[in-house]
Amino acid sequence: MARFGSGGRSMDWVSRLLWAIGVMVWGWIVIGLWTAEAWAGKPTPGLLKKFLEGPMKDIEEIVFAVRVPGRDHWYVTFGNYSDHSQTPAKELGYKFEDGVYWGYGEGGRLCRLNLRTGELKTLLDDPRGGVRDPQVHYDGQKILFSYRRGGTHPFHLYEINIDGSGLRQLTDGPDDDIEPTYCPDGSIVFCSSRCRRFVNCWYTRVATLYRCDADGGNIRMLSSNNDHDNTPWTMPDGRILYMRWEYVDRSQVHFHHLWTMNPDGTGQMVWYGNMHGGVAMLDAKPIPGSRKVVASWSPGHGLPEHIGQVAVVDPSLGPDAPEAVRIIAPEVRWKDPYAITEDCFLVAASDGLYVMDGQGNYERFYQLPPEERGRLQCHEPRPLAPRPRERIIPPRVDLTKATGRLILEDIYHGRKMEGVPRGAIKKLLVLQQLPKPVNFSGGMEPLTIGGSFTLAEILGEVPVEPDGSAYMELPALRSLFFVALDENDLCVKRMHSFLILQPGETTGCVGCHERRETTLRPIRQDIMALRRPPSPVKPIADVPSVLDFPRDIQPILDRHCVGCHNPDRREGGVDLTGDKTAMYTMSYWTMQTRNLVVDGRNQPFGNRPPYSYGSATSRLLKLMDGSHYGAKPSELERKTVRLWIETSACYPGTYAALGCGYYPVHLPMEPMRQRCGSCHTAEVKNRQGKKITTLVINDAWGRQLEPLMNLSRPEKSYMLLAPLARSAGGLELCEEPTFQSKDDPLYQQILAAIQDAHRRLMEGKRFDMPGFRPNEHYIREMQRFGFLPKELRPDQPIDCYKVDRAYWDSFYWQAQPQMARGK
């Protein structure tokens, strides 16, 4: 979820809920634009009988799961919350155990229902456990599903015979394995929290794509996504269809679209919708006898338990065409659609299981007993019948390799590349998105102010040939994205997504943001980059790979800028010192709020024109070229600042900064209203939309209050100097000095409040201060993940940069010389 206000203040729970409702309403509006044709189905008695005599004549029984539904976001159905004090978990009634809340309810079973007789058989019942995601094997004799045994936390993969015998556990460990799908080669693709990361904008664990053998062995990561992959399912052509949630340089709540990959993880590519925000495309499955799929069209950022409309997507119209979507059931109440034909579906709702036709007409055929309704719900109805195996795609990975290869045919071919002359782009800056081991809010604070939610690491550079081609060797299983640089190393264009290469994979793309619905260009025989071996990524040795503003950028400002831009001079009204505010520093806040850095992140759209943001548009670099009062850093210093901008211009260089380091100033607001209200009172709308009359200093949310208070040197706070008479050492910016001397009681009250925040800062520390210690939740998760010792003394120092580095490195694929090709 996003963040209102600023200064690092997350929205309270009520505000977050109201904001989420607004996003959902907006999503419903967007959904109405997906198709010009939508039917309002109605209850239709006899529909099941009609289907059993027609498209379902060979289906006697179905299997389905019963469990306690999720109540948080669509993805919060497993794992633990990061923080027991600031999450909505308590209000939503989640279980508190082992010092954290857990994102599931207790109670679940696996059931088998005869559609003709109504006979119900319970194959597995666990009043304290959880059952989910059943899929019937090709032979129709066993069921693959996810199961959390009562009294334990993680879900794992299990199989059971259709008569309830032979329950066998396939996977194990401390992390969750969910949403499995059989593959025709005998492997299983599933989602797992083995990726050991948290949602970039929420308090809960992430699950990404993995694969294993039929017996649960040889588990291997397929996706390095920072956020969720969801509900994989095998398509008739052998590829895996799944939902990928991403927000590299884009809004965190808009892009959850359909992607495909091969069962070995190669060939990851958008399948539908990645240019359009405002809907979560969940539980997508192929419609037999067609190229189409059915999915839950969950509005806005997606609803709990994947509730949404039922939609059919036709890929023949292209991956970006709104008219490719036909909403067959416009009511936002359905989940878990399963297609028998294009005119016959099984679906679930909160009140039971249904059949539905292609016009959205429906009939309920099963409902839970009255005593269970409300607490439990039915999920994931599937036919209990044999089905044909899909096409087998031969493996394309080589696990003895640590890299993959990417061919870019022509970087000048694609969306919004007009006006970029051939030869202008000289190289690609290769970046990778770094996963979060923990997270504590719905916002991006304290990483940025309204910008990126994640840190980016600099891997290096690769050349682009004069014809626009590039051939590069890249590390496998990283979330990579590129910045196209010109001869001055300025940003021409930036990738608004990420790619993942498997070990030994060779893949390619036609151009930069090319339209995938157009036919491929004829393969050129003279691609310049293919005349040589692939270029390895050339590291940038003289700049840290993960930049940290206080450590790497502030010293540059101290040497070249602070002499004029300090609390005493404030040339241009700017303070570029490293003095600390409640969450950031004077300089970092000024950079972001004065638009000295243009990063363009966190927007509900992506692809922008060339030279429209990044280093090419950031005024900070222009002010450092020597034309601004002789301020001219060295080439290395300018390069450091430039790369800091390209890596999202973050404040800390460690995720240990999350959830700590914020020391708000508790100002005496009522006395300030009485003294300052004649000039600083206005009627504004509060976060709930109500008009109120309040004390306003620069804006309604008090955004500018943060840089007005200097926690490093309280007496230098602009909040004190601006209204203080010059004769008393102030700036006297009010029409009449509010404070004639520092002895004024209100002056002393404000000073005392800022000094109190200073005291708390000195005691509690921030990530860039000696003696800093991350909060207990970061420590707990890093202990759980194995990067901090289980026994840790309260005074034992923690090098958070080193711990983060070990955490990130643990995901990097290492060549496996003893492993068979394709496993």
CSV table of N, CA and C in Angstrom, one decimal, residues 399-400 815-821 823:
chain,number,residue,atom,x,y,z
A,399,LEU,N,22.8,-26.1,-15.4
A,399,LEU,CA,23.1,-25.8,-14.1
A,399,LEU,C,24.6,-25.7,-13.7
A,400,THR,N,25.4,-26.1,-14.7
A,400,THR,CA,26.9,-26.0,-14.4
A,400,THR,C,27.3,-24.6,-14.7
A,815,ALA,N,27.4,-22.0,-9.9
A,815,ALA,CA,27.5,-23.1,-10.8
A,815,ALA,C,27.5,-24.5,-10.1
A,816,GLN,N,26.8,-25.5,-10.5
A,816,GLN,CA,26.7,-26.8,-9.9
A,816,GLN,C,27.3,-27.8,-10.8
A,817,PRO,N,28.6,-28.0,-10.8
A,817,PRO,CA,29.2,-28.9,-11.7
A,817,PRO,C,28.7,-30.4,-11.6
A,818,GLN,N,28.2,-30.8,-10.5
A,818,GLN,CA,27.8,-32.2,-10.3
A,818,GLN,C,26.3,-32.4,-10.7
A,819,MET,N,25.6,-31.3,-11.0
A,819,MET,CA,24.2,-31.5,-11.2
A,819,MET,C,23.9,-31.8,-12.7
A,820,ALA,N,22.9,-32.6,-12.9
A,820,ALA,CA,22.6,-33.0,-14.3
A,820,ALA,C,22.0,-31.8,-15.0
A,821,ARG,N,22.2,-31.7,-16.3
A,821,ARG,CA,21.7,-30.6,-17.1
A,821,ARG,C,20.1,-30.7,-17.1
A,823,LYS,N,18.0,-30.3,-14.6
A,823,LYS,CA,17.3,-30.7,-13.3
A,823,LYS,C,16.8,-29.4,-12.7
